Each structure stands twice: as structure tokens, then as C-alpha cells.
mmCIF file of C-alpha atoms in Angstrom:
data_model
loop_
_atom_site.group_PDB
_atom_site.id
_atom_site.type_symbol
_atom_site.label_atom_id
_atom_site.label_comp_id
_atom_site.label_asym_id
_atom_site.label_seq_id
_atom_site.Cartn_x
_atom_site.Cartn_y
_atom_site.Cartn_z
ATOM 1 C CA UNK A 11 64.612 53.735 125.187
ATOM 2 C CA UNK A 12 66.023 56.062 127.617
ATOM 3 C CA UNK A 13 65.486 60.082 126.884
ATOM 4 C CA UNK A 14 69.065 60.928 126.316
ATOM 5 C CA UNK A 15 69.316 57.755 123.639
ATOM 6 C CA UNK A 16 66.292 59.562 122.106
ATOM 7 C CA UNK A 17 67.336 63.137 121.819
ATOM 8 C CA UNK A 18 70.948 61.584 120.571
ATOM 9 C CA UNK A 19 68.830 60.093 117.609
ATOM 10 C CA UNK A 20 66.600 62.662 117.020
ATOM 11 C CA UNK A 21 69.428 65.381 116.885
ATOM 12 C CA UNK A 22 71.373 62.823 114.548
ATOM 13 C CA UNK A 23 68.466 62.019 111.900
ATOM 14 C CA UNK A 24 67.938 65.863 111.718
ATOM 15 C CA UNK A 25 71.523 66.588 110.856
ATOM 16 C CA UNK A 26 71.148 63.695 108.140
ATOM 17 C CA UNK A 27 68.166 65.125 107.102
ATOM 18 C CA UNK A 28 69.363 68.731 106.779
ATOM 19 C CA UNK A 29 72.584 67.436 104.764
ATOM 20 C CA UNK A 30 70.890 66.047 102.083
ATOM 21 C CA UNK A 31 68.278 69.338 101.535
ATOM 22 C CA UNK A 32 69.211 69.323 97.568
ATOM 23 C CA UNK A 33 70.805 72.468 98.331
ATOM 24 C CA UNK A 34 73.840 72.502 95.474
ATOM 25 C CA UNK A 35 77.479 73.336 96.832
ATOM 26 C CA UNK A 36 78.760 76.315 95.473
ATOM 27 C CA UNK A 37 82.310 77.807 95.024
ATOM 28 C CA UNK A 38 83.421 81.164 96.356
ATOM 29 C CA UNK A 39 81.362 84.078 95.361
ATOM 30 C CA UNK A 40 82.820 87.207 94.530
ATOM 31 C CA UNK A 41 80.519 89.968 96.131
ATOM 32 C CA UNK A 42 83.065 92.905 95.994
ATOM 33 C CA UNK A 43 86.468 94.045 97.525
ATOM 34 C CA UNK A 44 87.610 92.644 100.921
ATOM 35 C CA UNK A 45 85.927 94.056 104.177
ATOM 36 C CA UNK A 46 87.481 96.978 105.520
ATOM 37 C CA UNK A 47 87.334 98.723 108.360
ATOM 38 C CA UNK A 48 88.532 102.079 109.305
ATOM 39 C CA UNK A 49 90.863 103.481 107.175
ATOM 40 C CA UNK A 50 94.172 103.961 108.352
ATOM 41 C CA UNK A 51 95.899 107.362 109.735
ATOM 42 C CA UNK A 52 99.049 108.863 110.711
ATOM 43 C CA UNK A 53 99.788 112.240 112.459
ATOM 44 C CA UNK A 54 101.216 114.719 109.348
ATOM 45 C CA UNK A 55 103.083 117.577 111.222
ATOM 46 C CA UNK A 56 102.126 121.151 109.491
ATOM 47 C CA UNK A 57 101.942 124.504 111.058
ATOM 48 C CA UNK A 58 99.675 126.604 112.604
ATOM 49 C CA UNK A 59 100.956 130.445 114.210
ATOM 50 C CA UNK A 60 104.868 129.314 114.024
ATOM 51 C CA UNK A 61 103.892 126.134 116.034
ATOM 52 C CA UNK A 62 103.568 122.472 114.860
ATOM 53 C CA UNK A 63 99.951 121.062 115.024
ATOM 54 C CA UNK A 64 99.520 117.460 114.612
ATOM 55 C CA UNK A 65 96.605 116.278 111.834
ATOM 56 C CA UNK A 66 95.192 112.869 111.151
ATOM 57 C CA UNK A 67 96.087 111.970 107.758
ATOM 58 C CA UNK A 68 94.808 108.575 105.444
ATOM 59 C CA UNK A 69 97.368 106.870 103.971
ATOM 60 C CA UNK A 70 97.450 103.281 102.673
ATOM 61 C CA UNK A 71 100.815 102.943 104.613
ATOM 62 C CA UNK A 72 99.887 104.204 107.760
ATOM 63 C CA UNK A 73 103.064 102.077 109.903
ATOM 64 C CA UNK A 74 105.346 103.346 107.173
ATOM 65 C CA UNK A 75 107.328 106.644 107.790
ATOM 66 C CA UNK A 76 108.379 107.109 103.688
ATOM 67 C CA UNK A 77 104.857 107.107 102.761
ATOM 68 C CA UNK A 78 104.484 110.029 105.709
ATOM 69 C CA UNK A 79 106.478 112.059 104.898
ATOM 70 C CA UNK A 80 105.292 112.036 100.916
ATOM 71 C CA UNK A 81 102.150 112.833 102.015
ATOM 72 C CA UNK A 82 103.459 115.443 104.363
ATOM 73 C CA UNK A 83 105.763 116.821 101.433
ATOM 74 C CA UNK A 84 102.190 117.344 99.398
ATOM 75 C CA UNK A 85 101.513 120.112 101.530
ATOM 76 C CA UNK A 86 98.421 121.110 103.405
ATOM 77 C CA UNK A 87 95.527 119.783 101.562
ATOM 78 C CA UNK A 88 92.541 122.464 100.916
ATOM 79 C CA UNK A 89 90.542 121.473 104.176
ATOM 80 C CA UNK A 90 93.492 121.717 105.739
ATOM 81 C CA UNK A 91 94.259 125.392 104.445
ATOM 82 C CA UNK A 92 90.819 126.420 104.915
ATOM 83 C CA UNK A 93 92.185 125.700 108.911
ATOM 84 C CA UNK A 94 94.958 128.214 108.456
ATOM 85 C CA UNK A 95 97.365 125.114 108.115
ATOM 86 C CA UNK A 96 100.917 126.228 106.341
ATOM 87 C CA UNK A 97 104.065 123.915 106.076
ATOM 88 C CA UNK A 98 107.296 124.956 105.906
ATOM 89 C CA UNK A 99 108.948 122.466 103.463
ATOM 90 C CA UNK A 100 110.045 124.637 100.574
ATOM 91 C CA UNK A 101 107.286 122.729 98.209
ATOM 92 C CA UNK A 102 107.612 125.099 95.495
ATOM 93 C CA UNK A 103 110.587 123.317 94.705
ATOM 94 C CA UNK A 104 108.194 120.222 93.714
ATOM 95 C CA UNK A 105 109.149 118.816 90.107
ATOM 96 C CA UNK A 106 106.717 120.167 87.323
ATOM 97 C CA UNK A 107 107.646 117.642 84.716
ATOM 98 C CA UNK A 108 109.452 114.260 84.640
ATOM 99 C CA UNK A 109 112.991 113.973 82.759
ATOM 100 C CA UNK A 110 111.989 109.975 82.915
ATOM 101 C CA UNK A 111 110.189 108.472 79.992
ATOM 102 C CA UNK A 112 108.220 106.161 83.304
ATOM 103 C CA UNK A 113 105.659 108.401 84.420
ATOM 104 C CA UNK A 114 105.311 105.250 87.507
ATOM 105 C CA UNK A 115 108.188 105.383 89.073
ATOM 106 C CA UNK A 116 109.892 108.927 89.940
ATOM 107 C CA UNK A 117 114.053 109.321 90.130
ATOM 108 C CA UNK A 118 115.498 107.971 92.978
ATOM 109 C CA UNK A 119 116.411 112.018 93.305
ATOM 110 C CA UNK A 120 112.637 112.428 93.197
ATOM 111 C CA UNK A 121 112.194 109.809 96.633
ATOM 112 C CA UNK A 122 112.042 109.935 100.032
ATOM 113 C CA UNK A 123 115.314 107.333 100.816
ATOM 114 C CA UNK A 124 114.455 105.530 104.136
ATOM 115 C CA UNK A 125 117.125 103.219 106.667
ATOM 116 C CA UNK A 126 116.192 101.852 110.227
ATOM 117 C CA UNK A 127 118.022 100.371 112.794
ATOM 118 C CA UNK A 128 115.764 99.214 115.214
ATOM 119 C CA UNK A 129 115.367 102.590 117.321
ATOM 120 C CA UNK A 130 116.714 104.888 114.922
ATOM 121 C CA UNK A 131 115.404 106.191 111.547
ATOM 122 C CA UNK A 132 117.245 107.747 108.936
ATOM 123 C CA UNK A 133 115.933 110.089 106.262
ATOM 124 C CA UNK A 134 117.856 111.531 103.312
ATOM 125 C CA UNK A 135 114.961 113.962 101.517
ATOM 126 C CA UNK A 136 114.556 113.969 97.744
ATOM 127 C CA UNK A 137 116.102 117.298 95.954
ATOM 128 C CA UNK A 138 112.699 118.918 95.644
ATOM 129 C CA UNK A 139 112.578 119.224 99.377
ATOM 130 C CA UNK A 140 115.283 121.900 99.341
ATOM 131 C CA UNK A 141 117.198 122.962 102.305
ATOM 132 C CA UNK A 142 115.173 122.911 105.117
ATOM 133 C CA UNK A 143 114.850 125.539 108.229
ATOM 134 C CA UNK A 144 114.439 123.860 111.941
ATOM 135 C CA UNK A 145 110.462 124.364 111.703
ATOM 136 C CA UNK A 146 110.874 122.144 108.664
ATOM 137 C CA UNK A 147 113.120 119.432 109.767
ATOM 138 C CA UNK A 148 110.742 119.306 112.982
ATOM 139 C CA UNK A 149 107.223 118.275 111.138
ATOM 140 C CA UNK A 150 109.641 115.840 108.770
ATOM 141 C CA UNK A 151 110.660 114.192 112.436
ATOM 142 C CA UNK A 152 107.563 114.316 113.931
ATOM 143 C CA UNK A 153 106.071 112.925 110.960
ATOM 144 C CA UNK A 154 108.207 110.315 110.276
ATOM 145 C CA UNK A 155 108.842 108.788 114.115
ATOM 146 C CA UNK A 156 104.742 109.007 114.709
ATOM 147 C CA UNK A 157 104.506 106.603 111.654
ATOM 148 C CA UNK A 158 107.382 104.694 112.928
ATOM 149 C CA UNK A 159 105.734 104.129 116.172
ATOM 150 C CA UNK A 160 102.295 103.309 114.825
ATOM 151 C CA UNK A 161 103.100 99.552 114.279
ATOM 152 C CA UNK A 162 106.083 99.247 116.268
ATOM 153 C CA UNK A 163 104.597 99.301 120.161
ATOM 154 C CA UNK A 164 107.192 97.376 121.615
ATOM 155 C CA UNK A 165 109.477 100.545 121.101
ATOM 156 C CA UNK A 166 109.223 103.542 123.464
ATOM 157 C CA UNK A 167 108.387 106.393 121.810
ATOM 158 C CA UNK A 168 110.591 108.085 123.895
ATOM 159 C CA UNK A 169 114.022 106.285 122.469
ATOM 160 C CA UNK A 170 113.193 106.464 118.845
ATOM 161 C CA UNK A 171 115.529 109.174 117.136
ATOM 162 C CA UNK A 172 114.752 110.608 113.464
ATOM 163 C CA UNK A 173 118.112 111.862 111.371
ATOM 164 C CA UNK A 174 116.888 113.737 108.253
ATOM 165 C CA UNK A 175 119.109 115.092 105.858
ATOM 166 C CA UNK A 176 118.054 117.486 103.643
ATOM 167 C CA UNK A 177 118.960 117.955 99.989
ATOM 168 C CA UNK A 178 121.163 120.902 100.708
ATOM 169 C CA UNK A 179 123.057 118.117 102.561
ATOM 170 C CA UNK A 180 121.700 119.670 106.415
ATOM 171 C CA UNK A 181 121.296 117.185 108.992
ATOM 172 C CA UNK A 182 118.795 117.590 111.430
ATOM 173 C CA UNK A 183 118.124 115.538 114.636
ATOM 174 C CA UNK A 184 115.151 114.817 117.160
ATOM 175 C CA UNK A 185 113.014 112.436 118.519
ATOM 176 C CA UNK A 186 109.080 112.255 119.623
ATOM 177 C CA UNK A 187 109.834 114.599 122.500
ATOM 178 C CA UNK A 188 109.256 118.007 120.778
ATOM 179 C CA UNK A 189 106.020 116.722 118.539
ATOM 180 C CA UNK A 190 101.975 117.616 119.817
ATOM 181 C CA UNK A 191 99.485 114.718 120.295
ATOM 182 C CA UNK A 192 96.925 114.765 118.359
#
């Protein structure tokens, strides 16, 4: 028998062999939530000194800019005042109580409304918001376009343009231009 005849044979009994080990089949295990990796972020816009200062946030929506600029309307967390971090979003305008017997799902007056066009977003803020100064309008743009652009790089970052409207009825325009890295 010629060696390469032989080490086909051998390698094929030993794959028989190691099929047939008794070892039962089993179905899928559950061993816990799916793997995960690093959680995702997005640039929130506050302030530091009158200037905007751009600071990794983690959001489950990291791509999306309505779930930015929610988390942005929360206001600095306490790390983030602790860094002399101020917004200036009139939060104290937030809603206290809920006129809605759904505690889930908040008044479409009580959302951040959201339409794209494929470089342009357009943001009309919830009534808690208030009317918003320039400073303001500036970390909701920077906010929402950095989201925008997270899962979107086939866009340049330099053509996508953010409308916001606040609920005063102000409109305020800008792009990516005017916002810090981070």
C-alpha cells in the first residue's frame, strides 16, 4: 500500500471512530444574553465656559439622532456636572406628571418628532424643550447630525444640515461645521 493510501485510511477510520464516541447530540443551550461588545456611544453636545464640549454618551440607539437628542434633553448627568458641564435647553420645563393614563408611551407633545431626507434632518422639539437660545439650538444640531453620521459613512459630514424647530415655533439651522470632536 502506498503511504498516501495509508494516511487517507488512517485519517478516515479516525473520523469514523470519533463520530460514533457515544457523545449524545444536544440542542441549543441557553448560557445567558447574546455577546456584546462595546457598548455603543454618541457625542451629546453640553456646555462648558459658554462653549460647546462634545461628551461620549451610551445609548442603545447610538446611529439614531431622536434617541440623541432625548438623552441630550436629560441634561448633564452627575459625572458630567461634577466636570462643570451645563446645558442650555430650558429643562426645567421637563413634564412632572403625565396627563396620559400610559405611563409607556409619552404624548406625541412629550417626543422628539424626527424626518430625513437623505442629507438633511429635520427636528421639531417636544413642548418641554421651550424656546431655545442659539447656544441651545447648537448642542441640539450637533447632537443630532453626529448621531446621524455615526451609521451613515457614505454621507459627508460636511453636507448634512440639521433644521430644529423649537416649541416656541423658532427654527434654527446648521450643520457639523460649528460642532468640537471629541
Amino acid at each position: 500500500m502506498k503511504p498516501a493510501h495509508a494516511t487517507a485510511l488512517l485519517v478516515a477510520a479516525s473520523a469514523l471512530l470519533l463520530s460514533a464516541c457515544d457523545i449524545p447530540a444536544t440542542g441549543v443551550v441557553e448560557a445567558g444574553g447574546p455577546a456584546s461588545g462595546i457598548p455603543p456611544t454618541v457625542p451629546i453636545y453640553l456646555i462648558r465656559d459658554g462653549a460647546l464640549v462634545a461628551v461620549p454618551r451610551t445609548i442603545s440607539d447610538a446611529g439614531e439622532p431622536v434617541t440623541a437628542v432625548e438623552s441630550l434633553l436629560k441634561g448633564p448627568t452627575p459625572q458630567e456636572r461634577r466636570k462643570h458641564l451645563t446645558t442650555d435647553l430650558a429643562l426645567h420645563l421637563l413634564p412632572t406628571t403625565r396627563p396620559t393614563p400610559s405611563p409607556t408611551e409619552p404624548l406625541p407633545e412629550e417626543t422628539v418628532r424626527l424626518t430625513t431626507q437623505t442629507d438633511r434632518i429635520y427636528l421639531e422639539l417636544p413642548r418641554y424643550a421651550g424656546k431655545m437660545t442659539s447656544l441651545a439650538a447648537n448642542q441640539v444640531i450637533c447632537t443630532a447630525a453626529r448621531a446621524y453620521l455615526l451609521t451613515r459613512p457614505d454621507l459627508d459630514s460636511t453636507t448634512v444640515t440639521v433644521t430644529v424647530t423649537d416649541a416656541a415655533g423658532g427654527t434654527f439651522e446648521g450643520d457639523v461645521e460649528r460642532c468640537p470632536e471629541l
